[in-house]
Amino acid sequence: MTGNKRQIIEWLQNQSAKLFDIRVHHNKRSRNANSYAWVLITKIADAMSLSKQEVYEQMLEDYGQSEIVITAQGVKLKKLHEYYKLMHEGNLNGQKACWWKILFGSSTYDSKEMAVFIDGIVQEAKQLDIETLPPDEIGQMKKLWDSQDEVNSKQ
């Protein structure tokens, strides 16, 4: 269920005893943001003679959302997560361990996280002399995302 405080409380009062998970709703990034990111990723890939997937993963590493996870040595992360990078191997409390940087795919980003991601991709494109949207158009996209977040947070 998604709703404002009053709607959620009213709905909860009508439910039988169950366990609920309540989270703050964040807008997902817009389709135009995702499309724009992939247009630039494709142009960067073409300019660098790389695959779109290689460029996407590099952009995730450089500008995306991530967290560090520590595992016992030998744990296979591919079964747990699609994008990751080994940062360090060493000992932790006498056990061999690995420190991994887990990269979250852009499909999980809210509008603010996507704005940061796109800013990074735009910066990379400009360094390769790839034409990007004018700053005012990118700013308008961000304002639209911010205003959507603001409306949802007031509900």
Coordinates of C-alpha atoms in Angstrom, one line a residue, residues 3 8 12 50-51 57 64 68 76 80 85 96 99 102 119 127 136 138 145 152:
G3 CA -0.5 6.5 0.8
I8 CA -2.0 4.2 5.9
L12 CA -3.7 -0.6 9.1
L50 CA 33.8 -0.6 -25.7
S51 CA 30.5 -2.4 -25.2
E57 CA 29.4 -0.9 -15.3
G64 CA 26.4 5.0 -8.9
I68 CA 31.0 -2.3 1.0
K76 CA 30.8 -16.5 -4.8
L80 CA 24.1 -12.9 -4.7
K85 CA 34.3 -5.5 -7.5
K96 CA 40.6 -14.9 5.5
W99 CA 36.0 -6.7 1.0
I102 CA 28.6 -3.9 -4.4
D119 CA 25.6 14.2 -14.0
Q127 CA 35.4 14.9 -21.8
D136 CA 19.1 24.1 -18.6
I138 CA 19.1 18.8 -17.6
W145 CA 12.2 14.9 -10.3
N152 CA 5.2 12.6 -2.4

